[in-house]
PDB file of C-alpha atoms in Angstrom:
ATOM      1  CA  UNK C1031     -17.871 136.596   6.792  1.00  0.00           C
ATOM      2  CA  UNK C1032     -19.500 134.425   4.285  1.00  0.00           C
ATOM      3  CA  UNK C1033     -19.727 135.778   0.510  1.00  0.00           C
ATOM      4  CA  UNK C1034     -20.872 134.341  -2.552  1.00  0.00           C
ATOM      5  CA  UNK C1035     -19.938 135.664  -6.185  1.00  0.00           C
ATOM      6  CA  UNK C1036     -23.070 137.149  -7.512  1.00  0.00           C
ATOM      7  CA  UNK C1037     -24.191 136.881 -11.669  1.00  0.00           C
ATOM      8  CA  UNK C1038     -26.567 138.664 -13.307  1.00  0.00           C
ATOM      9  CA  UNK C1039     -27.812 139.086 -16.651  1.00  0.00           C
ATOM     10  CA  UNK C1040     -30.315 141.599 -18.229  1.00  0.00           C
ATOM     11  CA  UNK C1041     -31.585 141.223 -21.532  1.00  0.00           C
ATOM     12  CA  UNK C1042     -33.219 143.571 -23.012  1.00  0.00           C
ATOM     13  CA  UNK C1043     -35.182 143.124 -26.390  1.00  0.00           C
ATOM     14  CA  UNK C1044     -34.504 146.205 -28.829  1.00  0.00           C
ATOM     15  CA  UNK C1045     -37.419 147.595 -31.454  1.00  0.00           C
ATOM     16  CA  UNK C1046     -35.563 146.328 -34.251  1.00  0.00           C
ATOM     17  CA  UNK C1047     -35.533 142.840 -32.788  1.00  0.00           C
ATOM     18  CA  UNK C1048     -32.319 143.170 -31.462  1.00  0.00           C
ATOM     19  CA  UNK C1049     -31.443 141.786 -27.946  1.00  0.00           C
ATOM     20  CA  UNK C1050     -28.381 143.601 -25.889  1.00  0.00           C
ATOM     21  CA  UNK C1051     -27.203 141.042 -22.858  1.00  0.00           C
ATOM     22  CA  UNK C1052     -25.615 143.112 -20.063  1.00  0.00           C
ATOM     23  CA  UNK C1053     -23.569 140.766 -17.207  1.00  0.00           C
ATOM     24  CA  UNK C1054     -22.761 142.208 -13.651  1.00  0.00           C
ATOM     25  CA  UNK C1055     -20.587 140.095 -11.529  1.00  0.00           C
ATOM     26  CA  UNK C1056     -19.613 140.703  -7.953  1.00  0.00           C
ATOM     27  CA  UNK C1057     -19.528 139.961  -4.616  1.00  0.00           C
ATOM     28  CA  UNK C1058     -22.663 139.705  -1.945  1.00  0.00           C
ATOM     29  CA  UNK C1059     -21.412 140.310   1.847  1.00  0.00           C
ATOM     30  CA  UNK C1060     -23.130 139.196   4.634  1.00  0.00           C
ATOM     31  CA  UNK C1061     -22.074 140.794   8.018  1.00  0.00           C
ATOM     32  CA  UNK C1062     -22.953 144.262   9.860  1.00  0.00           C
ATOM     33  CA  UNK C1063     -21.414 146.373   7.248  1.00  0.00           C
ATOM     34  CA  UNK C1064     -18.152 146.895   9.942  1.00  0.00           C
ATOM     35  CA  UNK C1065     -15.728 146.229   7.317  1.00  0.00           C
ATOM     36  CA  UNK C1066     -14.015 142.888   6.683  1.00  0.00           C
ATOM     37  CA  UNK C1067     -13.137 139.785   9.173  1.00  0.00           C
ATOM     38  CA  UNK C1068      -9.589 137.982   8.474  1.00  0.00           C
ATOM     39  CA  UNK C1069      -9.379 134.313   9.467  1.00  0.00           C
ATOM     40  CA  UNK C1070      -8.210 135.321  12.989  1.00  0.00           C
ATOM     41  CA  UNK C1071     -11.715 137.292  13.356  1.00  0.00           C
ATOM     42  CA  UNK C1072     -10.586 140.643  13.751  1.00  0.00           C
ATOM     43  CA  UNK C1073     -12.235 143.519  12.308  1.00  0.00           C
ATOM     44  CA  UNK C1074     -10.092 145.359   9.609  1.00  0.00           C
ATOM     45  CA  UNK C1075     -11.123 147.145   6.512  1.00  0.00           C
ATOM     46  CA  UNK C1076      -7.925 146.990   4.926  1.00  0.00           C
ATOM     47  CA  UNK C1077      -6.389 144.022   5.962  1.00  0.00           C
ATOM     48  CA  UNK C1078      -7.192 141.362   3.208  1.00  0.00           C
ATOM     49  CA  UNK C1079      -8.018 143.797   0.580  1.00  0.00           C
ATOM     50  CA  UNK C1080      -5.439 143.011  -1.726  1.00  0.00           C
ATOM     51  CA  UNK C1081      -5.182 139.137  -0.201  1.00  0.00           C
ATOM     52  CA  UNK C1082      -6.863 137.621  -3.792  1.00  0.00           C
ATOM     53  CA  UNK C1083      -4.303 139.850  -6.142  1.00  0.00           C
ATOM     54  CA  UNK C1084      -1.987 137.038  -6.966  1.00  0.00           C
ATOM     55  CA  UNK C1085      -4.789 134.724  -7.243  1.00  0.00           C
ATOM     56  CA  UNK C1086      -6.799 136.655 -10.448  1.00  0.00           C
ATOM     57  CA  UNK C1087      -8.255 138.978  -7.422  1.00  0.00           C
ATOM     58  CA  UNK C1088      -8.973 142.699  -9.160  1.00  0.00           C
ATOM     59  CA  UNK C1089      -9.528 145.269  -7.128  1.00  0.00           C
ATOM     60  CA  UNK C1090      -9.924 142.809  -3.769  1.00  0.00           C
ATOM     61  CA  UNK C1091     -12.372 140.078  -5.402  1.00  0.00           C
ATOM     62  CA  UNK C1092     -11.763 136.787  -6.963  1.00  0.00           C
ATOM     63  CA  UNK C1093     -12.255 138.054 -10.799  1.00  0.00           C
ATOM     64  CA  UNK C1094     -13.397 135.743 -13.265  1.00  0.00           C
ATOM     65  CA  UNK C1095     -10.993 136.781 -16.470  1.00  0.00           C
ATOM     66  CA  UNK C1096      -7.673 138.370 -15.247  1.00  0.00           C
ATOM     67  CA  UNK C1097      -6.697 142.102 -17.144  1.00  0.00           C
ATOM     68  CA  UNK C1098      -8.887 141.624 -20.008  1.00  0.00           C
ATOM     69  CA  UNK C1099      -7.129 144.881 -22.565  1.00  0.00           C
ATOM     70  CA  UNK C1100      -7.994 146.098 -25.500  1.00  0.00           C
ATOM     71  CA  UNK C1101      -5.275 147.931 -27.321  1.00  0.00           C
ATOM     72  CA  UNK C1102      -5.422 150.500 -29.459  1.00  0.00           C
ATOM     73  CA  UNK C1103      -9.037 152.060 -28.637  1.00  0.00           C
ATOM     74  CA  UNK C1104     -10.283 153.200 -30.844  1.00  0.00           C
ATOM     75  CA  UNK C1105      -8.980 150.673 -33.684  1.00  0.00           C
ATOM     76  CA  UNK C1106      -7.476 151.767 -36.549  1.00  0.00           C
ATOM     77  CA  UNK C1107      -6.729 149.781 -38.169  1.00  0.00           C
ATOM     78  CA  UNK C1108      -6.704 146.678 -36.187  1.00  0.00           C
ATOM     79  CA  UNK C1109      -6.438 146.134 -32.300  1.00  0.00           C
ATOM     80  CA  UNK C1110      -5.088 143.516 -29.991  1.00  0.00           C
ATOM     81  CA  UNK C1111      -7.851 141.549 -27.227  1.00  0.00           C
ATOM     82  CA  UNK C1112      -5.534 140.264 -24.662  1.00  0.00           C
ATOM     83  CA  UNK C1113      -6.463 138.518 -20.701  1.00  0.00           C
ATOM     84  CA  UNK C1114      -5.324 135.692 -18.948  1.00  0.00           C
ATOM     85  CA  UNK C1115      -6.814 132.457 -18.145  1.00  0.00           C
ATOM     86  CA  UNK C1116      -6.434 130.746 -14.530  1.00  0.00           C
ATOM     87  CA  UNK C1117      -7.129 127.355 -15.768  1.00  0.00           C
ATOM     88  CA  UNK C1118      -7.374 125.732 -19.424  1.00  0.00           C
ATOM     89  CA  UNK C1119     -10.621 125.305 -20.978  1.00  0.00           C
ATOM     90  CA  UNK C1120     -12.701 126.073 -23.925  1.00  0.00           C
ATOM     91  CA  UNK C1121     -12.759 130.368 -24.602  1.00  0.00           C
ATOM     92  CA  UNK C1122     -14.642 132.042 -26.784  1.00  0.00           C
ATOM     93  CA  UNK C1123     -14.387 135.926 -28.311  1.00  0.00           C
ATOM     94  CA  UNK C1124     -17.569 137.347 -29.725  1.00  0.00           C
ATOM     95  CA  UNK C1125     -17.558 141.190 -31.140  1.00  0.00           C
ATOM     96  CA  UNK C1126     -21.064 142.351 -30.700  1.00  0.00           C
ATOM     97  CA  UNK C1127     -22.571 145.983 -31.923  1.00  0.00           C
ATOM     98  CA  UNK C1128     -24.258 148.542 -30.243  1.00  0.00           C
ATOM     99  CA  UNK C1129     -27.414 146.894 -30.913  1.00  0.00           C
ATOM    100  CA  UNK C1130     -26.710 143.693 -29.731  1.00  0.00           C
ATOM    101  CA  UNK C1131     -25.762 141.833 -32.808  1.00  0.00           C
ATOM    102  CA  UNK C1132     -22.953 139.050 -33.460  1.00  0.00           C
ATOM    103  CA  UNK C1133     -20.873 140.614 -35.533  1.00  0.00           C
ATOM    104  CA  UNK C1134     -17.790 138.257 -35.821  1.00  0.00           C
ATOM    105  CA  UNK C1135     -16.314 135.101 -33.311  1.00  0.00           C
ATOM    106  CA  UNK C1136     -13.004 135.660 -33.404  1.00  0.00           C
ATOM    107  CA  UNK C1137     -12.325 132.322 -31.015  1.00  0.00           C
ATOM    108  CA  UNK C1138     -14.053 129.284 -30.205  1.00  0.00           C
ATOM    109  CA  UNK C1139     -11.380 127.116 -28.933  1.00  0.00           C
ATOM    110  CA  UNK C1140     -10.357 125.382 -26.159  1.00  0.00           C
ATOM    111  CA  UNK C1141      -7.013 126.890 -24.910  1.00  0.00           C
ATOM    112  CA  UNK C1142      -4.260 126.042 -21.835  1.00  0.00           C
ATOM    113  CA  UNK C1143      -3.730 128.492 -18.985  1.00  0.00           C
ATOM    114  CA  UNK C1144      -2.238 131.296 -19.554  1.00  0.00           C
ATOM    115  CA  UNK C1145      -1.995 134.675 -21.654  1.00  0.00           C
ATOM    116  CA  UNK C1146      -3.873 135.025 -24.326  1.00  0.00           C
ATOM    117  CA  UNK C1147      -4.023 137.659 -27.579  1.00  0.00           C
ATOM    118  CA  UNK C1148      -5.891 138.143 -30.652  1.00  0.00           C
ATOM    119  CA  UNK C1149      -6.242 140.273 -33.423  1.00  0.00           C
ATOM    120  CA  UNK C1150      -9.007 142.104 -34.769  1.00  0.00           C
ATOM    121  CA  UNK C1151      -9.158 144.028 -37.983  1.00  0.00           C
ATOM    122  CA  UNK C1152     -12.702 145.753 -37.755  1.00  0.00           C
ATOM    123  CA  UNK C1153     -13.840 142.815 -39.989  1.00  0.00           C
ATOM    124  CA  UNK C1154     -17.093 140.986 -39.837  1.00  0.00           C
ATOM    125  CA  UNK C1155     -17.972 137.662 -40.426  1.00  0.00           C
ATOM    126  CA  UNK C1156     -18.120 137.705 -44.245  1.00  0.00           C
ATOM    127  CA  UNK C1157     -14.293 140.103 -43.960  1.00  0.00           C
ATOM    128  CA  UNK C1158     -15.943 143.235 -44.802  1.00  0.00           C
ATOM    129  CA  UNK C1159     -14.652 146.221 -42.593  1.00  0.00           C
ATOM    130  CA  UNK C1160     -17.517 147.381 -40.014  1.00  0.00           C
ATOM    131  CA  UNK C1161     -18.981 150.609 -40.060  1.00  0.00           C
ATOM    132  CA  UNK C1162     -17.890 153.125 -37.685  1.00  0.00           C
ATOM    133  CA  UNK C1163     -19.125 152.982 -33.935  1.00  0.00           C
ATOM    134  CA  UNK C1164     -19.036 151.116 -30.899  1.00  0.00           C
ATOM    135  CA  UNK C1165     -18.803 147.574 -30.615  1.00  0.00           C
ATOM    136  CA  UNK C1166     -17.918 145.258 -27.386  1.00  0.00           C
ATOM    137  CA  UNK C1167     -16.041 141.730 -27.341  1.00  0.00           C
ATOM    138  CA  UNK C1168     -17.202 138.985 -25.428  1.00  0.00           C
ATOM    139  CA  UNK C1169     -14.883 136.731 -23.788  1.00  0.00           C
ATOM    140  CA  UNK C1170     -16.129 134.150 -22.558  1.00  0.00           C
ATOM    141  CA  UNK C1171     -13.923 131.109 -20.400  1.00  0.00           C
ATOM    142  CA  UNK C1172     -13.766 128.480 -17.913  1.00  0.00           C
ATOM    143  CA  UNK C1173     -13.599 131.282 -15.085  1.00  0.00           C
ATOM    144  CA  UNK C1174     -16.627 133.174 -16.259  1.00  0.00           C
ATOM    145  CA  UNK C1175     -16.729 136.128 -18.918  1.00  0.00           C
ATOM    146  CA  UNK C1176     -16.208 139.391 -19.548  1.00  0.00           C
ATOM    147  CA  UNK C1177     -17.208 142.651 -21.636  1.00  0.00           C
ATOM    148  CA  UNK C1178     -14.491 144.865 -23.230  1.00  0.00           C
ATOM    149  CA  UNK C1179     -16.077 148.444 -24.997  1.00  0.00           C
ATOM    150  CA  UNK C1180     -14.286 149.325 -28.378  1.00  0.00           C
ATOM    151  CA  UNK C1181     -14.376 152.159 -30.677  1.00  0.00           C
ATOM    152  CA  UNK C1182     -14.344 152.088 -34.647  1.00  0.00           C
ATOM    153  CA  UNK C1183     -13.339 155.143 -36.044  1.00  0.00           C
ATOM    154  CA  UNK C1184     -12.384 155.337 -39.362  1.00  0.00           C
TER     155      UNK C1184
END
C-alpha cells in the first residue's frame, strides 16, 4: 500500500502582529481502509505495526525526530531538551512564546548522529529570566522538526 509522509504548516497572523506556525506531520494511506498489506500481500492490521520502531518509527510511522523530552515541566529553574538524531546534520532549538515570538535559539549547529541534550534556564536572548507561561521549543534537524510544549512557573 503506497504512503507518503504528509507536512503541513498553518500560520496564523495574531492582532498584535504576532505569527504562531503550527506543523502536522503524518502519514497519507492509500488502500480500501482494510487495514495494512505486509510485503507478502496479506491483509493484517497488526502485523507491521511496530516494523519502523528500531528505525526512529513512533507509534508505527517513520518519525522525523526520535523521543524528543522535555524534563522537568514545568521548569524551575532550568530544564533539559533532549531527542535523537538518525543522521548528522545541521539542528537548530528555538523557544518560542505563546504568541508566536522567538524568544531565545538555544542551538544552531551542525551536530553527528546521535543523542542530543540541552539546557535551558527560562532565559531569553538578552539572559533575562522569562515571564511566567507557556512557551514551546522548536527543534528543527536533518529528519524534519518537532514541537515540545513547556511550562514557566515561577
Amino acid at each position: 500500500m503506497p504512503c507518503d509522509l504528509v507536512h503541513a504548516e498553518i500560520h496564523a497572523l495574531l492582532t498584535d502582529g504576532a505569527t504562531v506556525v503550527a506543523t502536522f506531520e503524518g502519514h497519507k494511506h492509500e488502500g480500501n481502509g482494510e487495514g495494512d498489506q505486509d510485503k507478502n500481500k496479506n491483509k493484517d492490521k497488526d502485523k507491521d505495526k511496530d516494523k519502523n520502531k528500531d528505525k526512529g518509527g513512533q507509534d508505527g510511522r517513520n518519525a522525523r525526530i526520535l523521543d524528543p523530552k522535555v524534563r522537568p515541566n514545568p521548569l524551575n529553574p532550568s530544564t533539559l531538551v533532549s531527542f535523537t538524531m538518525a543522521r548528522e546534520g545541521r539542528v537548530r532549538v528555538m523557544v518560542y512564546d505563546m504568541h508566536g515570538r522567538l524568544v531565545k535559539t538555544l542551538l544552531d549547529d551542525y551536530r553527528a548522529a546521535g543523542e542530543q541534550k540541552l539546557m535551558w534556564d527560562g532565559s531569553n536572548a538578552r539572559n533575562m529570566k522569562v515571564s511566567s507561561g507557556v512557551y514551546f521549543f522548536r527543534i528543527q534537524a536533518p529528519e524534519g522538526e518537532v514541537v515540545k510544549r513547556v511550562a514557566v512557573v515561577k
